[in-house]
PDB file of C-alpha atoms and ligand atoms in Angstrom:
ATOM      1  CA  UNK Q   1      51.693 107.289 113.577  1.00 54.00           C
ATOM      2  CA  UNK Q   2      48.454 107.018 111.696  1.00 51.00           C
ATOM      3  CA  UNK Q   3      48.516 103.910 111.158  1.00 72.00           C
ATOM      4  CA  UNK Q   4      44.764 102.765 111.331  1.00 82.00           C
ATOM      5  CA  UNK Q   5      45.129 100.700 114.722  1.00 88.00           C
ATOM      6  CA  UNK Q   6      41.655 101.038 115.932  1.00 89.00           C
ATOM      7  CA  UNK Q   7      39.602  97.708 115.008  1.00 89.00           C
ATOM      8  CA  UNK Q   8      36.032  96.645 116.044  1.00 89.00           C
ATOM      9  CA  UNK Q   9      34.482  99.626 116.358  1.00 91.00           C
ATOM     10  CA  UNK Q  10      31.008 100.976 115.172  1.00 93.00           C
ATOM     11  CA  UNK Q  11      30.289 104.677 114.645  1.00 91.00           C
ATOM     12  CA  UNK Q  12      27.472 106.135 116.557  1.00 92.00           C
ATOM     13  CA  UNK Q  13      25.268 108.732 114.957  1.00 91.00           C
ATOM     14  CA  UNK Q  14      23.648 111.282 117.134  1.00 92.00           C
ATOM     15  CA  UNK Q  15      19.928 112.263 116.991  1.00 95.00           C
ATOM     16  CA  UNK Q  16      20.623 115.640 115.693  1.00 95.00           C
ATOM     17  CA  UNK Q  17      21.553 116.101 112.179  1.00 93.00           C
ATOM     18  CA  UNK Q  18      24.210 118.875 111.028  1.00 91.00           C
ATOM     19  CA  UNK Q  19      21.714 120.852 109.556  1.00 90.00           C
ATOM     20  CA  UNK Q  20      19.334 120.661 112.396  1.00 93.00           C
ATOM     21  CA  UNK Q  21      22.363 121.678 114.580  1.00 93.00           C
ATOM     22  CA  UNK Q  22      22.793 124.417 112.282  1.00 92.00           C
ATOM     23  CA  UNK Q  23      19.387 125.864 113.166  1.00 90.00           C
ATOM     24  CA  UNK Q  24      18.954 125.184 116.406  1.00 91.00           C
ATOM     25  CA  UNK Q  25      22.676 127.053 116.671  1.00 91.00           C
ATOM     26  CA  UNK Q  26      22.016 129.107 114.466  1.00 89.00           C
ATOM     27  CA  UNK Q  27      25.438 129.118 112.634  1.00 91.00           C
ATOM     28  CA  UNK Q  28      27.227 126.938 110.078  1.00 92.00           C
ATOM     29  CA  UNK Q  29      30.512 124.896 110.962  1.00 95.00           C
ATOM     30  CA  UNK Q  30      33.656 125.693 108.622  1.00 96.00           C
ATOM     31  CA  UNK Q  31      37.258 126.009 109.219  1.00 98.00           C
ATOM     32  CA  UNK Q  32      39.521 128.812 108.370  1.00 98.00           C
ATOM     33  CA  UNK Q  33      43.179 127.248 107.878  1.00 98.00           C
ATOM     34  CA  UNK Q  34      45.986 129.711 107.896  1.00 98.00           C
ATOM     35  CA  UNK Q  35      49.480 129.055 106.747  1.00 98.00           C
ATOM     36  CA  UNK Q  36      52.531 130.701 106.242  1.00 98.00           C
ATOM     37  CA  UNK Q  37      56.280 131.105 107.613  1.00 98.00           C
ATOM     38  CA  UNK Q  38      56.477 131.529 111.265  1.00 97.00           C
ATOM     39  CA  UNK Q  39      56.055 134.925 112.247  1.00 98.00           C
ATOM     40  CA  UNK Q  40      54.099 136.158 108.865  1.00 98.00           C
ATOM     41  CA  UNK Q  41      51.041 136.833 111.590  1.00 98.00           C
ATOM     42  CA  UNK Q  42      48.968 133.824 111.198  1.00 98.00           C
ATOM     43  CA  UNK Q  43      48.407 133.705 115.104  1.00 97.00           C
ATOM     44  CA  UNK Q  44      48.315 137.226 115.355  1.00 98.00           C
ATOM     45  CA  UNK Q  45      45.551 137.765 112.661  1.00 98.00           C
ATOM     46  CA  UNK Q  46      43.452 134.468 114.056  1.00 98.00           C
ATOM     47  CA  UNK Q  47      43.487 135.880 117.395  1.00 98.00           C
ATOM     48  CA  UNK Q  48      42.162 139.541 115.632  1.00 98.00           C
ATOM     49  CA  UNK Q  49      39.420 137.294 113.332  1.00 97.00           C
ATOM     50  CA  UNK Q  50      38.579 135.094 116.434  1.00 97.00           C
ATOM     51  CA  UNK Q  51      37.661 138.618 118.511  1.00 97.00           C
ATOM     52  CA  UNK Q  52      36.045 139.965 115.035  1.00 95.00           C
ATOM     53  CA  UNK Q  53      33.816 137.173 115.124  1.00 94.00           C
ATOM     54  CA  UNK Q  54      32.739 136.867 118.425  1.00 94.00           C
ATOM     55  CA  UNK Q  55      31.753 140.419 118.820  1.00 93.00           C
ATOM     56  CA  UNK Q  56      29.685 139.084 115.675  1.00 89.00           C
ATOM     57  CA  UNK Q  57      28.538 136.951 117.511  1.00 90.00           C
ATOM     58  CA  UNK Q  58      29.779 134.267 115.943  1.00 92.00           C
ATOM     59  CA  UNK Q  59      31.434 130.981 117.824  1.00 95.00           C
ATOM     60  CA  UNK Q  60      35.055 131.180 116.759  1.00 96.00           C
ATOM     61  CA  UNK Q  61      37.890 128.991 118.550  1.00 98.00           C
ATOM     62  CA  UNK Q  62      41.307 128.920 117.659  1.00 98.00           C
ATOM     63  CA  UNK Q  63      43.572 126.436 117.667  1.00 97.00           C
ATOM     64  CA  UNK Q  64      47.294 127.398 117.497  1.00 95.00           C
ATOM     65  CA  UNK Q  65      49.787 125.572 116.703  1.00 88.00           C
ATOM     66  CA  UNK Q  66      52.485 126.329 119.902  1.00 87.00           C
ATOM     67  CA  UNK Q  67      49.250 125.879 122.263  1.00 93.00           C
ATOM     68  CA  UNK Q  68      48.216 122.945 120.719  1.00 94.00           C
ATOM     69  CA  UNK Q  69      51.904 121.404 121.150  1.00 92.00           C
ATOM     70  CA  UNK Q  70      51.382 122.695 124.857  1.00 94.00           C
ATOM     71  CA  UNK Q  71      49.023 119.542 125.030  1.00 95.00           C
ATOM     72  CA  UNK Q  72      47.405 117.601 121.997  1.00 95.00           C
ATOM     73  CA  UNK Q  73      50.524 117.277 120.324  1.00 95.00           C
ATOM     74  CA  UNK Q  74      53.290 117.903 123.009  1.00 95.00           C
ATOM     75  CA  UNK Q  75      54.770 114.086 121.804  1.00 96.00           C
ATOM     76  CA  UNK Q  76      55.870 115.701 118.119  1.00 95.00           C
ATOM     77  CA  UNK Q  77      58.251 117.183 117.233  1.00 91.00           C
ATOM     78  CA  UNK Q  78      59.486 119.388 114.101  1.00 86.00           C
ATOM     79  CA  UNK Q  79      60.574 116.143 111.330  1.00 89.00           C
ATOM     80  CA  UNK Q  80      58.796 115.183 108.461  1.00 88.00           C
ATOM     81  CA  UNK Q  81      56.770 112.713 110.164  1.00 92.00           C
ATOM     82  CA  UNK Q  82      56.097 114.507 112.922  1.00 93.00           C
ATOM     83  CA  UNK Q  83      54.661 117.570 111.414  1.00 89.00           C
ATOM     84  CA  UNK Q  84      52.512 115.363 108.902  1.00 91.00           C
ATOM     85  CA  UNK Q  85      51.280 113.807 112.429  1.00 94.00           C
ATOM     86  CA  UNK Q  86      51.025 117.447 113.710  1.00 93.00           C
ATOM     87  CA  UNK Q  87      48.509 118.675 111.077  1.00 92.00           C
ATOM     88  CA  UNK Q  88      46.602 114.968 110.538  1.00 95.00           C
ATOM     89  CA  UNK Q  89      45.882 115.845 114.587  1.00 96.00           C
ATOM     90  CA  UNK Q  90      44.639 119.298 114.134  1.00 97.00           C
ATOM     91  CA  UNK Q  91      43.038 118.218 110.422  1.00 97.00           C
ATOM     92  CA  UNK Q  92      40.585 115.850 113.085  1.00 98.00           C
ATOM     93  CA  UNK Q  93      40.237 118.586 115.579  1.00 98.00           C
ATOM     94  CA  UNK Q  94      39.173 121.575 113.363  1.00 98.00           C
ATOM     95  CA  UNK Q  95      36.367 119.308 111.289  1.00 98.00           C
ATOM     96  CA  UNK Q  96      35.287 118.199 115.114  1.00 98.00           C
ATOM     97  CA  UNK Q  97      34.919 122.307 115.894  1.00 97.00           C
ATOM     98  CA  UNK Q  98      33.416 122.825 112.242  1.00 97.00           C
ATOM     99  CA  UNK Q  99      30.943 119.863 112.463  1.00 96.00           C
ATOM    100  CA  UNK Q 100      29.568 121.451 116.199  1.00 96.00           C
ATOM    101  CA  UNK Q 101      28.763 124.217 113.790  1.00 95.00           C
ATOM    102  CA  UNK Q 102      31.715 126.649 115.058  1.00 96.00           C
ATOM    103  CA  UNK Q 103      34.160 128.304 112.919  1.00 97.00           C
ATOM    104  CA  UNK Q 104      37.469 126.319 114.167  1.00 98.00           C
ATOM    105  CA  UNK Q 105      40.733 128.925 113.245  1.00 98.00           C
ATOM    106  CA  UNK Q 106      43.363 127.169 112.952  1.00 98.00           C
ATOM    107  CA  UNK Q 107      46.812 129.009 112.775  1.00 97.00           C
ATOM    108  CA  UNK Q 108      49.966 126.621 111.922  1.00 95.00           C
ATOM    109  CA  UNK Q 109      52.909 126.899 109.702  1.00 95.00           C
ATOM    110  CA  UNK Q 110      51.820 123.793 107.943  1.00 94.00           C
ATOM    111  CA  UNK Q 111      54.391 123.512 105.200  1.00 95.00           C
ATOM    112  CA  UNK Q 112      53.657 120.640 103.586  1.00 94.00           C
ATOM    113  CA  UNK Q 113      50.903 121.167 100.506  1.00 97.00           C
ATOM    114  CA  UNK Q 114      50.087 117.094 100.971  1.00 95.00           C
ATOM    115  CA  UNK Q 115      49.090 117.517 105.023  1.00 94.00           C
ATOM    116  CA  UNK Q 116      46.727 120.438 104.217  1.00 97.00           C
ATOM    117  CA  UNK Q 117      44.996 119.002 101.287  1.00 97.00           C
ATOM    118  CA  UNK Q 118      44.135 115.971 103.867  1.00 96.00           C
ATOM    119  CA  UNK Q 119      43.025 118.275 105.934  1.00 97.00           C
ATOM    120  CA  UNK Q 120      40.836 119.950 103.467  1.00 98.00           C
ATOM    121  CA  UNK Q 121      39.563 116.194 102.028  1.00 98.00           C
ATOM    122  CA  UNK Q 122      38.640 115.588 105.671  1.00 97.00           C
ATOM    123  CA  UNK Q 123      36.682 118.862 105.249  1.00 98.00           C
ATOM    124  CA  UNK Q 124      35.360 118.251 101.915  1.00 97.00           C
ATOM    125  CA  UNK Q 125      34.158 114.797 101.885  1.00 97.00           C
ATOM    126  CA  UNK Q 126      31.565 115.391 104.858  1.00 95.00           C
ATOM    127  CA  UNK Q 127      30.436 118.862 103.295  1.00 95.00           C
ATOM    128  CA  UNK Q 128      32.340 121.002 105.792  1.00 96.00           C
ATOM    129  CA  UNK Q 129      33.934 124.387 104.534  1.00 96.00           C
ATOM    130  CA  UNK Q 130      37.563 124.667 104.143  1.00 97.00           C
ATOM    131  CA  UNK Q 131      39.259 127.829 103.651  1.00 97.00           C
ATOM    132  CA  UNK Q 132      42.616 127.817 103.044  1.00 98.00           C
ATOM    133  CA  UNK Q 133      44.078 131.953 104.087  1.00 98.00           C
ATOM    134  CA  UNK Q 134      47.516 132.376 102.807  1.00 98.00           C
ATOM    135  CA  UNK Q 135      49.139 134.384 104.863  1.00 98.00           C
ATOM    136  CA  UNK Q 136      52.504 135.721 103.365  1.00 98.00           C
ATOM    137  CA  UNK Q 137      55.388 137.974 104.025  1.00 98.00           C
ATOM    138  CA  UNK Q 138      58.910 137.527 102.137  1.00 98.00           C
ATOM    139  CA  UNK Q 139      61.570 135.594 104.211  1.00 98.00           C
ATOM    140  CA  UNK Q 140      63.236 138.969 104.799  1.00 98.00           C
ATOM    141  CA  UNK Q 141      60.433 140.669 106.217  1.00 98.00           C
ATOM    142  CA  UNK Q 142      59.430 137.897 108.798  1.00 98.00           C
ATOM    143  CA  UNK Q 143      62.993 137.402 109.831  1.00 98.00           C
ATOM    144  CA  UNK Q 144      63.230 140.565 110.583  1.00 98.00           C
ATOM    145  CA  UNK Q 145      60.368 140.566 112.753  1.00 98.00           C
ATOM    146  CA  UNK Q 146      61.487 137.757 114.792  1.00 98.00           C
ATOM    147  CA  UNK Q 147      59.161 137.900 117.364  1.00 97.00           C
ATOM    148  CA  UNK Q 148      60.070 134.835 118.982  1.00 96.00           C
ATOM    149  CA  UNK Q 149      63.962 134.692 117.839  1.00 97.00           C
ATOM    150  CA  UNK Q 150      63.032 132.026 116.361  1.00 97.00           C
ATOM    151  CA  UNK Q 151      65.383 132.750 112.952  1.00 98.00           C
ATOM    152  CA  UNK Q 152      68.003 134.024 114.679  1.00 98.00           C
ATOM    153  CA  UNK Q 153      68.613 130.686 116.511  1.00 97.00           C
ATOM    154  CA  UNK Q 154      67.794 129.110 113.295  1.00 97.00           C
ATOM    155  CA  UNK Q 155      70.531 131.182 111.223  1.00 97.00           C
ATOM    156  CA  UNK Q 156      72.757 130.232 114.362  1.00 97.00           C
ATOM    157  CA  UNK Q 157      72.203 126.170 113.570  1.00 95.00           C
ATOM    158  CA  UNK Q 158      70.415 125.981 117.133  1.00 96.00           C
ATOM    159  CA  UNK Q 159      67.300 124.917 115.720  1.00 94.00           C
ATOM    160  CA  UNK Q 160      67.510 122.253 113.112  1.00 91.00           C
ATOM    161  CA  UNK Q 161      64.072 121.925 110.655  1.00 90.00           C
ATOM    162  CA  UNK Q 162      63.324 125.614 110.851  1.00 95.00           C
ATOM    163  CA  UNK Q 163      60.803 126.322 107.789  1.00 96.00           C
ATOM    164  CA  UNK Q 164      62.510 128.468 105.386  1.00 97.00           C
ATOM    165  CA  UNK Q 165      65.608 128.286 106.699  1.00 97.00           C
ATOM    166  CA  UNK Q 166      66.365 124.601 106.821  1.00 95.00           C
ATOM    167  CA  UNK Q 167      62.911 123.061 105.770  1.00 94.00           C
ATOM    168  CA  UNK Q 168      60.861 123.782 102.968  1.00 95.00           C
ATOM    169  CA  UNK Q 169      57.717 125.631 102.895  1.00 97.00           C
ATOM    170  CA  UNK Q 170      55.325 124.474  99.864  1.00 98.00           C
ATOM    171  CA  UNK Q 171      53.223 127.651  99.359  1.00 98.00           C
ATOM    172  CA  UNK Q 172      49.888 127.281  98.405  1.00 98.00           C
ATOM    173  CA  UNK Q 173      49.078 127.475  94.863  1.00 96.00           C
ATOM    174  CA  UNK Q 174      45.065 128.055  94.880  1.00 96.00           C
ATOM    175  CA  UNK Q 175      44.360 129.301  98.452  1.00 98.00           C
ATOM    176  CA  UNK Q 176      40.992 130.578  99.076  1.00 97.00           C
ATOM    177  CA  UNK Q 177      42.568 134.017 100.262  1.00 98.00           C
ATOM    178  CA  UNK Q 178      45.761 135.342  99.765  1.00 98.00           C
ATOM    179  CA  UNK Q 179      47.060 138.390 102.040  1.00 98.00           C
ATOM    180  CA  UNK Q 180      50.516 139.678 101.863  1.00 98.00           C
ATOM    181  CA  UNK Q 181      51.454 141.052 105.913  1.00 98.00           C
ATOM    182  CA  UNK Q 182      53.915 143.350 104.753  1.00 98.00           C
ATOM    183  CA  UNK Q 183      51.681 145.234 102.911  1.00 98.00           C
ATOM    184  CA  UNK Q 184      47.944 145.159 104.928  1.00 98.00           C
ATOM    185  CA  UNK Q 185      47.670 145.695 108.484  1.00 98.00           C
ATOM    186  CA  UNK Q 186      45.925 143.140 110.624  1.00 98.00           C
ATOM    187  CA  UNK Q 187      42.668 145.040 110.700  1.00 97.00           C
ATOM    188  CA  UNK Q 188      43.316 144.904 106.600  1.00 97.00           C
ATOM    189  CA  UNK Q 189      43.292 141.062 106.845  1.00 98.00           C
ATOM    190  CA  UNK Q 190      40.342 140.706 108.986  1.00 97.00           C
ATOM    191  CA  UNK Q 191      38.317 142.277 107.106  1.00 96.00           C
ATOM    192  CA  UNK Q 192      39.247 140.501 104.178  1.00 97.00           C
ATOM    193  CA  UNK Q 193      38.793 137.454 105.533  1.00 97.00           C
ATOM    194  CA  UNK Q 194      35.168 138.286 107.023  1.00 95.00           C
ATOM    195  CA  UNK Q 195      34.184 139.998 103.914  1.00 93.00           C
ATOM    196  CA  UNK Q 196      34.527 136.940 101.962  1.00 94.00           C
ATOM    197  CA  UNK Q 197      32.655 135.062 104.871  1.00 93.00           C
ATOM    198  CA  UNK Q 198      29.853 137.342 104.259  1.00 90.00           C
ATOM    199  CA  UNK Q 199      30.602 137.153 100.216  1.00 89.00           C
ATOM    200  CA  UNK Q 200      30.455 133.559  99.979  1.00 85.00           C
ATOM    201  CA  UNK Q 201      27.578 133.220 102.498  1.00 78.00           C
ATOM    202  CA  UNK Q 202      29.525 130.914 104.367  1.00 73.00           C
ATOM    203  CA  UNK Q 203      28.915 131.272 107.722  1.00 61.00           C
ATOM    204  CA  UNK Q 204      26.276 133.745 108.833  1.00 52.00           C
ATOM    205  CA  UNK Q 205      22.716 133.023 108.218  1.00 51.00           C
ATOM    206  CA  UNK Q 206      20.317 135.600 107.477  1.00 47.00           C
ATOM    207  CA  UNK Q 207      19.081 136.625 110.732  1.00 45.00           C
ATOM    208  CA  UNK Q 208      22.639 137.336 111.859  1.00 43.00           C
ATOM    209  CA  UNK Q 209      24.169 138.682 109.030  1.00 45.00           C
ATOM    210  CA  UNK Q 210      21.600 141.634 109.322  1.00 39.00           C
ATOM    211  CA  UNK Q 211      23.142 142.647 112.726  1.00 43.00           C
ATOM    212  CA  UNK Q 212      26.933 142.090 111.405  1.00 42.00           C
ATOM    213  CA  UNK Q 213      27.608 146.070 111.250  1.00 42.00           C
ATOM    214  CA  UNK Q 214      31.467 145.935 112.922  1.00 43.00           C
ATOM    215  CA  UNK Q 215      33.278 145.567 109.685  1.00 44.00           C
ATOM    216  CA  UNK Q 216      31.925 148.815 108.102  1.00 46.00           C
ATOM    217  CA  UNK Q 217      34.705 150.851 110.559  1.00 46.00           C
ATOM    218  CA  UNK Q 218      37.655 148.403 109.732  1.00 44.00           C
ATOM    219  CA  UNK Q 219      40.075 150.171 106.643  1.00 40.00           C
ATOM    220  CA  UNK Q 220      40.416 149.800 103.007  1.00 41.00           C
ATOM    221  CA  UNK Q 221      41.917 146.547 101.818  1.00 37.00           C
ATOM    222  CA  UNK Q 222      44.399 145.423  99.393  1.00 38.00           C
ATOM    223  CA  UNK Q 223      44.683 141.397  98.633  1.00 37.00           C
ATOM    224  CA  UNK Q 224      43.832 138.922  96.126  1.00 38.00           C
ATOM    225  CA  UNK Q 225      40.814 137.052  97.094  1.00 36.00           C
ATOM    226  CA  UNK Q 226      40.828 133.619  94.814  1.00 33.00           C
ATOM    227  CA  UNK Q 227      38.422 131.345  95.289  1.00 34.00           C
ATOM    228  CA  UNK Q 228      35.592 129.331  97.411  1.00 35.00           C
ATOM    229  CA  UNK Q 229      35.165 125.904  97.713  1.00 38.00           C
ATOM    230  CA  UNK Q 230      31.911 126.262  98.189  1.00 36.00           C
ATOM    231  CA  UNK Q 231      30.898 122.433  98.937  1.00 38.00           C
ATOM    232  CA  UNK Q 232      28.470 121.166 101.391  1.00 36.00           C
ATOM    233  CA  UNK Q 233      25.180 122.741 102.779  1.00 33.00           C
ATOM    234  CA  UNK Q 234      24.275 126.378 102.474  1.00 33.00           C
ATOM    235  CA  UNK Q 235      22.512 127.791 105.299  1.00 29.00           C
ATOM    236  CA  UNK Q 236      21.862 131.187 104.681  1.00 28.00           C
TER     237      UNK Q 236
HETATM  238  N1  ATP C   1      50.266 143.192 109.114  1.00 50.09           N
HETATM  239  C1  ATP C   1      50.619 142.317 110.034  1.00 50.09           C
HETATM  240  N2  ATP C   1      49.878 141.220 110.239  1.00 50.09           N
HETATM  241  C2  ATP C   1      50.249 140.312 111.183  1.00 50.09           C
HETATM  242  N3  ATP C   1      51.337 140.441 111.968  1.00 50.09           N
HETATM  243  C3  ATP C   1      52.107 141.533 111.800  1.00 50.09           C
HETATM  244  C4  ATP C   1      51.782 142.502 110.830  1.00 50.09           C
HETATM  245  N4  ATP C   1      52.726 143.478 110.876  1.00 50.09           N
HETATM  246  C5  ATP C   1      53.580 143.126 111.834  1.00 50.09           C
HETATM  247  N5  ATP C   1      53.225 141.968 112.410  1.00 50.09           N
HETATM  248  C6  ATP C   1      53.961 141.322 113.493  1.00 50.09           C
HETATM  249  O1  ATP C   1      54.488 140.124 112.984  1.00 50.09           O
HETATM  250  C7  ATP C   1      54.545 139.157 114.025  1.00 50.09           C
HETATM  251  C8  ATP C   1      53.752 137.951 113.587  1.00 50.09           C
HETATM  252  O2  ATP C   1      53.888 136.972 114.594  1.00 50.09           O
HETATM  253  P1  ATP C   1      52.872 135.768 114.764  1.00 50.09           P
HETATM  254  O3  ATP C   1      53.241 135.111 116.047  1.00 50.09           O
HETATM  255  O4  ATP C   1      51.483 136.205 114.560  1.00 50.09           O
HETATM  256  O5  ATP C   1      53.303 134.869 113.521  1.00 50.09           O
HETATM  257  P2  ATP C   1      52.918 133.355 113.216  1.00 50.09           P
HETATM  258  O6  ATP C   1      52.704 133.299 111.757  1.00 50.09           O
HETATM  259  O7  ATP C   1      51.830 132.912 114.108  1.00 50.09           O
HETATM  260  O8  ATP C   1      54.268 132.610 113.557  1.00 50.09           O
HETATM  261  P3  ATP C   1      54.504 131.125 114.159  1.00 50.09           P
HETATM  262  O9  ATP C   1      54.321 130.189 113.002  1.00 50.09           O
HETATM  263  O10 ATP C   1      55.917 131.153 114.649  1.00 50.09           O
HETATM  264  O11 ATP C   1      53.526 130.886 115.260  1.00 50.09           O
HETATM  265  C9  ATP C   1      53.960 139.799 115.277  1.00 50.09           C
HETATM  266  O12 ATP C   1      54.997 140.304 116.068  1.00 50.09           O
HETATM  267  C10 ATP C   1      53.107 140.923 114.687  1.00 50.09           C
HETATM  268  O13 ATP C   1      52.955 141.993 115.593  1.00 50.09           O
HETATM  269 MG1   MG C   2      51.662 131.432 115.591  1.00 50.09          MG
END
């Protein structure tokens, strides 16, 4: 399905560069890509992070992965091929979001360690931020939770291609951030996650990062934080 079909066509530059964007905005584009099994809290900690940052006053919009297959992607379904299409789609959407200078949060299972590294190449290669947030609970803890009964029908054989049950999950090796559910609460993982924001300078500039106060109430933490890709332009 991604077959390169599109022929005779020209891109067409804007008058506004990124950085120039970035000012006038003042904010810097990045994406925050979480993965993990279904129901390890990936939407449940991007909706907490996408409130976080607002309050910040920072543009955050999520994109979630049942929503988005409410819509954008309600022609795939759960094979190989689609899910590769799933992410490619979302991959586009996020650097879109990222290059208007928002922080696009994207919250799928996206099991496949080839789809996200496209997505973060897509990133990469026109000096947008990727972050890649691991987030992780064992298979017994996130069946257990079952929000959406989603295991139990898979353990049942009434939902075929169920990751971790009947479909791999490739967990990342080198994510940016790493946070285990089971043993930090979701105010835990926000503030992880916006800590190392504010560590790695990667999205507030100066004049807002001297108002970012929120955080300071949010609990004591407990996760590995790994690394930053820390391509592309540096605002603050
Ligand atoms: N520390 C935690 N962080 C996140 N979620 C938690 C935590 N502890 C318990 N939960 C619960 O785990 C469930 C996580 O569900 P959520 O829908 O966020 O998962 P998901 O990763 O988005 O799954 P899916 O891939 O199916 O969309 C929720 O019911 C949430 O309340
Ligand atoms: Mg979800």
């Amino acid at each position: 399905m991604s077959d390169n079909k599109a022929t005779n066509i020209t891109f067409h530059a804007g008058n506004v560069t990124r950085e120039e964007r970035a000012q006038f905005l003042k904010q810097q584009g990045l994406t925050i890509w979480f993965t993990g099994l279904s129901a390890s809290g990936k939407s449940t900690v991007a909706v907490a992070l996408e409130q976080h940052l607002l309050h910040l006053g920072v543009a955050a919009y999520r994109l979630d992965g049942d929503n988005i297959r409410f819509g954008l992607n309600k022609n795939l379904g759960f094979s190989e091929a689609d899910r590769n299409e799933n992410i490619r789609r979302i991959g586009e959407v996020a650097k879109l979001f990222a290059d208007s200078c928002q922080i696009a949060l994207t919250s799928f299972i996206s099991p496949y360690k080839a789809d996200r590294q496209q997505a973060r190449e897509l990133h990469e290669k026109e000096g947008l931020k990727f972050i890649e947030v691991y987030i992780d609970a064992p298979l017994e803890v996130v069946e257990k939770r079952d929000p959406k009964g989603l295991y139990k029908k898979a353990r049942a054989g009434e939902i075929k291609d169920f990751t971790g049950i009947s479909a791999p999950y490739e967990a990342p090796e080198k994510p940016e951030i790493h946070i285990r559910t089971d043993e930090n609460s979701v105010e835990d993982s926000v503030r992880i996650i916006t800590e190392y924001l504010q560590k790695e300078e990667c999205y507030i500039p100066n004049t807002l990062k001297r108002t970012s106060t929120t955080h300071n109430s949010l609990p004591s933490i407990n996760a590995s934080i790994v690394r930053c890709h820390a391509s592309g332009t540096n605002f603050s």
